[in-house]
CSV table of C-alpha atoms in Angstrom, one decimal:
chain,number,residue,atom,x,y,z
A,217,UNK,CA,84.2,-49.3,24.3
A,218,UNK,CA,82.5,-49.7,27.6
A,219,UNK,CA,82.3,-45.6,27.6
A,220,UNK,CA,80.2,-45.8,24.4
A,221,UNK,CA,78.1,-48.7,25.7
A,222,UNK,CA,77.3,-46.4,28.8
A,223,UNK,CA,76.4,-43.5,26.4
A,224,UNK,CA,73.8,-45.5,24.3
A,225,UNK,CA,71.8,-46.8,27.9
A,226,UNK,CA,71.3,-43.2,29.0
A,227,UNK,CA,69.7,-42.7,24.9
A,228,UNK,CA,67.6,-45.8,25.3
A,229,UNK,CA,66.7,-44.7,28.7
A,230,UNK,CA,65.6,-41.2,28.1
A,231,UNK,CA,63.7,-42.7,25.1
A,232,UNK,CA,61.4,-44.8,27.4
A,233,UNK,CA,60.9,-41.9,29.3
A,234,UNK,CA,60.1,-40.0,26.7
A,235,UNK,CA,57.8,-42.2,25.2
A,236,UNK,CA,55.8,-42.8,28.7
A,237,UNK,CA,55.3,-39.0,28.7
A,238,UNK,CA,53.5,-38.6,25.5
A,239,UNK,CA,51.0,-41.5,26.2
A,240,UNK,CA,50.1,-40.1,28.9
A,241,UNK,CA,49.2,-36.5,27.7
A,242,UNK,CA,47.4,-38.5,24.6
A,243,UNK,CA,45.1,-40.5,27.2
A,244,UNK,CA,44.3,-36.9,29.0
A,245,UNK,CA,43.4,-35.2,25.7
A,246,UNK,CA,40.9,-38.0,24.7
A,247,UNK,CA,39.4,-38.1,27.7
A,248,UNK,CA,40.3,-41.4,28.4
A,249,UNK,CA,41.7,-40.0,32.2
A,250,UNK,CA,39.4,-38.8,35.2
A,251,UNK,CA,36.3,-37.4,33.4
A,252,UNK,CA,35.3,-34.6,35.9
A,253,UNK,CA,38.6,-33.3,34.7
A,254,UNK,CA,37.2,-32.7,31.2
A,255,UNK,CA,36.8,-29.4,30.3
A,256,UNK,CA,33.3,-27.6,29.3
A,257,UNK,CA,32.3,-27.4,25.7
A,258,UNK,CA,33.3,-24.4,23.6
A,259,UNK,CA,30.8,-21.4,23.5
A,260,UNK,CA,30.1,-21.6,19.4
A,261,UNK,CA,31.5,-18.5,17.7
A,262,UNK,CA,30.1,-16.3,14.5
A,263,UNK,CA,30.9,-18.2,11.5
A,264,UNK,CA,32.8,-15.9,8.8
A,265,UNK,CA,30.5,-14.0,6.1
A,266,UNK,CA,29.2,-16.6,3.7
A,267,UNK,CA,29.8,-19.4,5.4
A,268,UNK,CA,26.5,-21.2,6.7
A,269,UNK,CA,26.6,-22.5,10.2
A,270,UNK,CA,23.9,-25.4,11.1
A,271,UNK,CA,21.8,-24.2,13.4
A,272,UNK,CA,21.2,-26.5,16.2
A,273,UNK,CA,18.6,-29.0,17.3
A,274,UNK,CA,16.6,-28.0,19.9
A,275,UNK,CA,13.7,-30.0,21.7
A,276,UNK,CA,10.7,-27.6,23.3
A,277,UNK,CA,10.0,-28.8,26.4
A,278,UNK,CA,5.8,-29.0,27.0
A,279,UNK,CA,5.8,-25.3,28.8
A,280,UNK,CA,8.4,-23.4,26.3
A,281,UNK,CA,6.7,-24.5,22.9
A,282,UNK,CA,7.0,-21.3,20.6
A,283,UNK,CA,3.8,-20.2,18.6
A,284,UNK,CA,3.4,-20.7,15.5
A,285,UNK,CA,5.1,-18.2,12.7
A,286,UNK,CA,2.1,-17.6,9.9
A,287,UNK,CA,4.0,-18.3,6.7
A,288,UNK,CA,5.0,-16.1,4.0
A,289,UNK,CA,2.2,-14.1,2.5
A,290,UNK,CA,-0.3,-14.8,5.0
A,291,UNK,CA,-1.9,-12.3,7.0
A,292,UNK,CA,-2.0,-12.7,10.8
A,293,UNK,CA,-5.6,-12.2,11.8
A,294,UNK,CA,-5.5,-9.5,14.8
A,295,UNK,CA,-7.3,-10.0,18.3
A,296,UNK,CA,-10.2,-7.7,16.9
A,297,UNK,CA,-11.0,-9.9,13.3
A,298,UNK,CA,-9.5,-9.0,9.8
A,299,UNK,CA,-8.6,-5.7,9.1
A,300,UNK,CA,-11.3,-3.3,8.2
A,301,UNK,CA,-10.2,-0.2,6.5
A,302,UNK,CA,-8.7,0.2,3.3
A,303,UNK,CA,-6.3,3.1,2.2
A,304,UNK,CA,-6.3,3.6,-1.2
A,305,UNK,CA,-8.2,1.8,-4.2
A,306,UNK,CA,-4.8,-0.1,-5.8
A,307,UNK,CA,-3.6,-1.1,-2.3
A,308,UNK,CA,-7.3,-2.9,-1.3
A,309,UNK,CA,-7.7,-4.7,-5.0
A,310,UNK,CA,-10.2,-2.2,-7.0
A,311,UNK,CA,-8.8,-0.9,-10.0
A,312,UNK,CA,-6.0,1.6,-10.8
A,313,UNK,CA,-4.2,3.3,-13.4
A,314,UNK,CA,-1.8,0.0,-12.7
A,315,UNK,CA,-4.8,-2.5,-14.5
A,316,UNK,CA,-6.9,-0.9,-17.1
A,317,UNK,CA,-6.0,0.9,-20.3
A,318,UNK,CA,-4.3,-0.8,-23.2
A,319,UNK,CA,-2.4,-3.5,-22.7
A,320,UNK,CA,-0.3,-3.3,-26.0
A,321,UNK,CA,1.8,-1.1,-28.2
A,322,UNK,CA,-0.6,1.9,-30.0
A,323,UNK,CA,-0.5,3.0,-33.5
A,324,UNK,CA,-1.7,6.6,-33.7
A,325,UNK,CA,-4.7,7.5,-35.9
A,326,UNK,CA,-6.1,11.3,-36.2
A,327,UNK,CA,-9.4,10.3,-37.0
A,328,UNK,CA,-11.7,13.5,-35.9
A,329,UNK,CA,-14.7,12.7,-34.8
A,330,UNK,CA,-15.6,9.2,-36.6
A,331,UNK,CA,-18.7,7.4,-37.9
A,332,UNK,CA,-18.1,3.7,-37.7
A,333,UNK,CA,-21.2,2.0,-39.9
A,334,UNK,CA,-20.0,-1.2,-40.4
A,335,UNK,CA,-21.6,-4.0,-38.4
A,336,UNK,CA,-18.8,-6.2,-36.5
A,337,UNK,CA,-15.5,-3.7,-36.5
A,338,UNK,CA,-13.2,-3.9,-34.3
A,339,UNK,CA,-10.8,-1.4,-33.5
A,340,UNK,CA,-7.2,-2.1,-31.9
A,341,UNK,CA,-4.1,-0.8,-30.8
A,342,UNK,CA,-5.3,2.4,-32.1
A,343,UNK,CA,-4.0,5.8,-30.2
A,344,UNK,CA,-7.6,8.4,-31.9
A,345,UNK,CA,-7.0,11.5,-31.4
A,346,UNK,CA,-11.0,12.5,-32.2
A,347,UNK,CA,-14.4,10.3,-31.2
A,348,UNK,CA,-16.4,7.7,-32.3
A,349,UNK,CA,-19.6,8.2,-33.4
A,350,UNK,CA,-21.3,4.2,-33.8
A,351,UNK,CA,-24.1,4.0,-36.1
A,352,UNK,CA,-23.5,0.0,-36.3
A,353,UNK,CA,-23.8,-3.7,-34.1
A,354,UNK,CA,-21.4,-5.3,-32.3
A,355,UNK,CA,-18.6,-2.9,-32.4
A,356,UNK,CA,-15.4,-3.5,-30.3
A,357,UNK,CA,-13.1,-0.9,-29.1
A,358,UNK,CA,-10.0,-2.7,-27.4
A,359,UNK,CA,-6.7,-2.1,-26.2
A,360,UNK,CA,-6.9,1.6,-27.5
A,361,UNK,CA,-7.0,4.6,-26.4
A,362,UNK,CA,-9.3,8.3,-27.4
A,363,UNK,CA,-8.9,11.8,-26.8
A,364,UNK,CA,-11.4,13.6,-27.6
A,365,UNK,CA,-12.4,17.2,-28.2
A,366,UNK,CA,-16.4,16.2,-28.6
A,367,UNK,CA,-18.9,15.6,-26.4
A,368,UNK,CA,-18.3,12.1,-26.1
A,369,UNK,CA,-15.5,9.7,-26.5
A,370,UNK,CA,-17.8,7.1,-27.9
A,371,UNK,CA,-21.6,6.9,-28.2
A,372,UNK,CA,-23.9,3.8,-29.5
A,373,UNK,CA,-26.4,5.8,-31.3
A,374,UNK,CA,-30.0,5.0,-31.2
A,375,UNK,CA,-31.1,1.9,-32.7
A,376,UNK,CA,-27.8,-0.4,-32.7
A,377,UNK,CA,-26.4,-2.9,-29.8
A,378,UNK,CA,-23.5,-4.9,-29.2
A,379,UNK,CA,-21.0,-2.9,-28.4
A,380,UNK,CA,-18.0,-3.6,-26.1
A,381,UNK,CA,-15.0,-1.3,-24.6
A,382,UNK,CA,-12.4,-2.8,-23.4
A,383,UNK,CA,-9.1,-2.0,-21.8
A,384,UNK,CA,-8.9,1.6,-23.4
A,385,UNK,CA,-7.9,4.9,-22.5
A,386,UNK,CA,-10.8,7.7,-22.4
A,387,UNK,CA,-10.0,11.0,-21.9
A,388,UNK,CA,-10.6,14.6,-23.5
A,389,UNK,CA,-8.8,17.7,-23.6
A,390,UNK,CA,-10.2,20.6,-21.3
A,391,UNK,CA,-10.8,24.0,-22.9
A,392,UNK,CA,-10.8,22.5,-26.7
A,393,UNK,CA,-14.3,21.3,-27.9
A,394,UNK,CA,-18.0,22.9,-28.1
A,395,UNK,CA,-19.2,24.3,-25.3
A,396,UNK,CA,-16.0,26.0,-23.9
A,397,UNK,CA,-14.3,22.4,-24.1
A,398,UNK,CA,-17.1,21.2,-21.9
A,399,UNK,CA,-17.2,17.3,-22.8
A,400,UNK,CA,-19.8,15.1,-20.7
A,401,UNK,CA,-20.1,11.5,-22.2
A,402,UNK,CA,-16.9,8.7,-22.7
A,403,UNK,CA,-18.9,6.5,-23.1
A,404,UNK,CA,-22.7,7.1,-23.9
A,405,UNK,CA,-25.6,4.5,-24.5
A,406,UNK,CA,-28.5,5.7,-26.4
A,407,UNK,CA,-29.0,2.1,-28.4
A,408,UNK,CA,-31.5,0.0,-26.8
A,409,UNK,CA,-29.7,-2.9,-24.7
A,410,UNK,CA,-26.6,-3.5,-22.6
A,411,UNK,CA,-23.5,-2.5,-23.6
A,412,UNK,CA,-19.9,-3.9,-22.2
A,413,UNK,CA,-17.0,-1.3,-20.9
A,414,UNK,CA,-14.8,-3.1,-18.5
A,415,UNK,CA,-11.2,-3.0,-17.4
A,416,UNK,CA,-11.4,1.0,-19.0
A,417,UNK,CA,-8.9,4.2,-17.7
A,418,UNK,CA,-11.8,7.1,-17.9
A,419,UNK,CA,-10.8,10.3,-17.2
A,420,UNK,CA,-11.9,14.4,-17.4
A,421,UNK,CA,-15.6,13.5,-18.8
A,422,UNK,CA,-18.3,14.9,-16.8
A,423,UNK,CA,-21.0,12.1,-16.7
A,424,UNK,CA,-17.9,9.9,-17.8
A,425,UNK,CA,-20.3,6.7,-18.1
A,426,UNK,CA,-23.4,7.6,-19.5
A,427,UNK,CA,-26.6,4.8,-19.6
A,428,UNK,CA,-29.6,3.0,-18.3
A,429,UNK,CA,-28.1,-0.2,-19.1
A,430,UNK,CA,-25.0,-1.9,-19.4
A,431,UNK,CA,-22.3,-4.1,-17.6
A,432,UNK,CA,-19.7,-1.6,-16.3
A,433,UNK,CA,-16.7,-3.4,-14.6
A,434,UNK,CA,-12.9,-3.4,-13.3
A,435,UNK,CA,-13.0,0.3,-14.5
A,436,UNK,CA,-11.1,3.3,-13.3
A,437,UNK,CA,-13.0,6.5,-13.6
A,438,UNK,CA,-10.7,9.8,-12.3
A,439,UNK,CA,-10.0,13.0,-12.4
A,440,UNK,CA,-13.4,14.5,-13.6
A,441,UNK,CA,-13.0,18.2,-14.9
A,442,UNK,CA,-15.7,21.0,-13.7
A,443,UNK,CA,-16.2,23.1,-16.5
A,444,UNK,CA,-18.9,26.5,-17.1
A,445,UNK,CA,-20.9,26.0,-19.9
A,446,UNK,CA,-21.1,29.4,-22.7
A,447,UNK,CA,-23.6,30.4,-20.7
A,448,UNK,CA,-20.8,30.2,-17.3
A,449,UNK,CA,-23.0,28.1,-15.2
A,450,UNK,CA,-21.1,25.0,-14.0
A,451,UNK,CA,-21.9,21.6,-15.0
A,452,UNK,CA,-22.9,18.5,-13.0
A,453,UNK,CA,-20.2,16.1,-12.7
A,454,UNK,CA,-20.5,12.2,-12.3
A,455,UNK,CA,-18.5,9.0,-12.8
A,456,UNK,CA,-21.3,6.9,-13.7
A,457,UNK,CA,-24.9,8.9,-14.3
A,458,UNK,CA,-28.1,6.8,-15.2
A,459,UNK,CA,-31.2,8.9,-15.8
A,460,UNK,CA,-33.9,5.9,-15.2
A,461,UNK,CA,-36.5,4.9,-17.1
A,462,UNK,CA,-34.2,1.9,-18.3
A,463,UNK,CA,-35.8,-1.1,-19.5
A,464,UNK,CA,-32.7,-3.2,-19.5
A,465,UNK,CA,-30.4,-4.1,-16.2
A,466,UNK,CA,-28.0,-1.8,-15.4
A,467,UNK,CA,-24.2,-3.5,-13.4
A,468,UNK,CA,-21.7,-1.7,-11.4
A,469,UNK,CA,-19.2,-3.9,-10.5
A,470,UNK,CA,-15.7,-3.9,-9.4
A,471,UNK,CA,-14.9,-0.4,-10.1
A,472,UNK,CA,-13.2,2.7,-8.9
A,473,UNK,CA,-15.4,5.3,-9.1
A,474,UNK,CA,-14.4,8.9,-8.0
A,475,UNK,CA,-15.5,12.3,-8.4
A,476,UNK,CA,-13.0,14.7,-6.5
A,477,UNK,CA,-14.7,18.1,-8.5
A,478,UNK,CA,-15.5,20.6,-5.6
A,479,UNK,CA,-19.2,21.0,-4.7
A,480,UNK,CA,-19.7,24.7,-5.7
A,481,UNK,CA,-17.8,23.8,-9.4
A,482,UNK,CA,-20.9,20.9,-10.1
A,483,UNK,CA,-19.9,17.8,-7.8
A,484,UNK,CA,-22.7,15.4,-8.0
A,485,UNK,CA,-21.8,12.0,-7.6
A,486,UNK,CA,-19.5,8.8,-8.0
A,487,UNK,CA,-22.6,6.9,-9.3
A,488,UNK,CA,-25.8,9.3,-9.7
A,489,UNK,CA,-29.4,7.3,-10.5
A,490,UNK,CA,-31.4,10.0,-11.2
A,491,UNK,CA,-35.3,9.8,-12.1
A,492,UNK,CA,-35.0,12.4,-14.7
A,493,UNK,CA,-36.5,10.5,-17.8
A,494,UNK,CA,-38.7,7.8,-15.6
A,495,UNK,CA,-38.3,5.7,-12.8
A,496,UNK,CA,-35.0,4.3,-12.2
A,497,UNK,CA,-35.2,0.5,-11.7
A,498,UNK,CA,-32.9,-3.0,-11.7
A,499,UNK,CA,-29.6,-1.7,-11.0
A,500,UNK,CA,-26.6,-3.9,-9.5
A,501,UNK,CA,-23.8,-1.4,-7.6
A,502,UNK,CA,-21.8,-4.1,-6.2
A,503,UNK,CA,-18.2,-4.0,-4.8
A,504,UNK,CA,-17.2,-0.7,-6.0
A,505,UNK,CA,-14.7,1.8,-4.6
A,506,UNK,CA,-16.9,5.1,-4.4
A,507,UNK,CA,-15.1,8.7,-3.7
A,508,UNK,CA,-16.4,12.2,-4.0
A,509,UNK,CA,-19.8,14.0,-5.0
A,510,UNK,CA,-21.8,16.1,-2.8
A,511,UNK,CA,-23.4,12.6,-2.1
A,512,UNK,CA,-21.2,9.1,-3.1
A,513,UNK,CA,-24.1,7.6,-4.4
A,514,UNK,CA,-27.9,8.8,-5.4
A,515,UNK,CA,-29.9,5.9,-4.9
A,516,UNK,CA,-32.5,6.4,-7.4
A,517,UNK,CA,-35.8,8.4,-5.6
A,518,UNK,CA,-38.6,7.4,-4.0
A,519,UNK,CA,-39.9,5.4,-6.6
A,520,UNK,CA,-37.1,3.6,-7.2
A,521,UNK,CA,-37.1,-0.7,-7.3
A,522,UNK,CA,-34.8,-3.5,-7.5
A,523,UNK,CA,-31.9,-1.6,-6.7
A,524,UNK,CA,-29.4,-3.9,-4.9
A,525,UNK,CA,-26.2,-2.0,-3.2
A,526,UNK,CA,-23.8,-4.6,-1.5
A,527,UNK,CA,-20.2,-4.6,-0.5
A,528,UNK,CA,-19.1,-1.2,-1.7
A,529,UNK,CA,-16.4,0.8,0.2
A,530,UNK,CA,-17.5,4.3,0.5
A,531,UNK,CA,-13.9,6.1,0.6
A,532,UNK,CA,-12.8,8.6,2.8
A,533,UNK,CA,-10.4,10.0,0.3
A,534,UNK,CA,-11.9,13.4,-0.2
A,535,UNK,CA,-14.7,13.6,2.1
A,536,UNK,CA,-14.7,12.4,5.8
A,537,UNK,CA,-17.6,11.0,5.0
A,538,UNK,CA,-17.0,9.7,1.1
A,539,UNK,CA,-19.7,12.8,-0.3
A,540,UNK,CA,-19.6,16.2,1.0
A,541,UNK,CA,-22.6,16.1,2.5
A,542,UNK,CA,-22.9,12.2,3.1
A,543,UNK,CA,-22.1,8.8,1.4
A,544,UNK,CA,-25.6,8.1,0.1
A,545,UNK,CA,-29.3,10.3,-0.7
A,546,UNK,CA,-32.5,9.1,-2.1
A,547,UNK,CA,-32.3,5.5,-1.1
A,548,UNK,CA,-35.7,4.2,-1.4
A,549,UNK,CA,-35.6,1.5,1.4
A,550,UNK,CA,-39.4,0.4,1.4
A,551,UNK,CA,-38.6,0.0,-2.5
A,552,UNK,CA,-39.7,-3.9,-4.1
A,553,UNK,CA,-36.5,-5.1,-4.7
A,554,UNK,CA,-34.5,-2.6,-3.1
A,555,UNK,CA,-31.3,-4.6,-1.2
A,556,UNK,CA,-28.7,-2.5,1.0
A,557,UNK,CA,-26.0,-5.1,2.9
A,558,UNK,CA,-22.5,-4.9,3.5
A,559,UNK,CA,-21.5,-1.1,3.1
A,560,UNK,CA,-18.8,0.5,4.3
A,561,UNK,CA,-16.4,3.0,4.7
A,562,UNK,CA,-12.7,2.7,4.0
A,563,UNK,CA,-11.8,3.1,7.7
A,564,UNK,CA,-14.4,0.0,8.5
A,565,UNK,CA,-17.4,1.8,9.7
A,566,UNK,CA,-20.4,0.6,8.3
A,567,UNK,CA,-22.7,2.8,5.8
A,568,UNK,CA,-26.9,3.0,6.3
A,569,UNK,CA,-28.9,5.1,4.6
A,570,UNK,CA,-31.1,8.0,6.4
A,571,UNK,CA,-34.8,7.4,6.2
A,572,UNK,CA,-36.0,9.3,3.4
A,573,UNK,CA,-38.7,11.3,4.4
């Protein structure tokens, strides 16, 4: 008995021990014990893929404040001012094959070349392989597209008004057509006021847009084919050709306009005002992409008036400097009307005109 007594002290003994022990390795886990003896905090380790790790808050002190990040979408102006040069038409906002041309489905329709005579038609979704001829008012060509093997892809005729072409495809087949497949017109004016050809995909034509007067915008005129006529002399070539003696207003604006033909197969220009039926006059060229020609632009002559050029880029695409020979000839500058401002190439240098002599 009293050697079993003796056996249960030395348990209850050890167990105060025991129990001194742990609470004092709980107190210096907690920190509760000498605090210089605490250890240093962790150094933070990658979290595991997918798993999100908050980042931290951190307070800037005056002297360490970072700069601010431009959000998304928003360019950072550089030391030297916005960015000057542009490098291609679709990169800098002027139009491309990406915008213009039909925007829908296209039912195809061999119609040769067509007469439309009835005053108010409208054609869409129609895939013509031939021309219209339009002997009629306020015609609409939309979402379509023409191939032609005549001289023209469409052409107002003499007489009638009204007509609009919008978001089609103009093109022709070269070698097929009169004139050794020679085709000059996609779209011609010969009626007597404006006409409306905007957010249009123009290609092979050689004088592809063809008038005195008119509203010609967001198009993309490309491609231009040179061509001998039977007699194997090589046509001029232009992406927008006005002959003057216009009695209306003539409006370039927002387009791509380029002429890459080679000089000795008929180049000419990416918009030609020529004084070949009277004097050119009241013509708007106004933020267009130009490219190609033995000049860019022909500014109309020495008796030309109220032509205003403003905020074109004059591309260095096929020609160092836009034309072969120059980005503009024949700007009349002592002209009544005459306004050149805010030309310039696509690597930023600015455009002026040589004095005309």
């Amino acid at each position: 008995m009293t050697q079993h007594r003796r056996r249960l002290g030395a348990w209850l003994l050890a167990g105060v021990v025991l129990a001194v022990v742990l609470t004092l390795y709980q107190a210096d886990r907690t920190g509760v014990s000498d605090p210089a003896a605490a250890p240093p905090p962790a150094t933070p380790t990658a979290a595991p893929s997918g798993t999100a790790t908050p980042a931290p808050t951190i307070t800037p002190s005056p002297s360490a404040t970072p700069s601010p990040t431009p959000s998304p979408g928003t360019a950072e102006p550089s030391p030297s001012g916005p960015a000057a040069s542009c490098t291609s038409p679709g990169a800098c906002g002027f139009p491309d094959e990406n915008n213009t041309g039909p925007r829908i489905a296209l039912e195809r329709h061999d119609t040769g070349n067509m007469s439309v005579k009835k005053d108010g038609t409208v054609i869409k979704g129609w895939d013509i392989r031939g021309s219209l001829d339009i002997y009629a008012n306020d015609v609409t060509v939309i979402d379509s597209r023409i191939t032609s093997t005549n001289w023209w892809g469409i052409n107002l005729r003499p007489g009638f008004s009204g007509l609009k072409v919008l978001h089609t495809t103009i093109t022709a087949v070269p070698g097929k057509g009169p004139d050794n497949g020679g085709v000059n017109y996609a779209v011609s004016n010969m009626g007597g006021s404006s006409i409306e050809v905007g957010w249009c995909d123009i290609s092979v034509f050689g004088n592809a847009l063809s008038m005195g007067q008119g509203d010609l915008h967001d198009n993309y005129v490309h491609d231009l084919v040179a061509f001998r006529n039977q007699g194997g002399e090589w046509q001029h070539t232009d992406a927008v050709i006005s002959g003057g003696g216009n009695k209306g207003r003539l409006i370039l604006r927002h387009n791509t306009l380029l002429n890459s033909t080679p000089v000795d197969r008929g180049a000419t220009a990416a918009v030609g005002l020529f004084a070949d039926t009277g004097v050119v006059s009241s013509v708007v060229v106004d933020g267009n992409w130009l490219a190609g020609g033995a000049y860019a632009l022909y500014g109309g002559g020495p008796g030309a008036t109220g032509i205003q050029v403003t905020d074109n880029v004059f591309s260095t695409q096929y020609h160092p400097a836009a034309g072969a020979y120059g980005p503009v000839a024949a700007w009349n500058a002592g002209g009544a009307g005459n306004v050149w401002k805010g030309n310039r190439m696509s690597d930023g240098r600015p455009v002026t005109p040589e004095p005309t002599g």
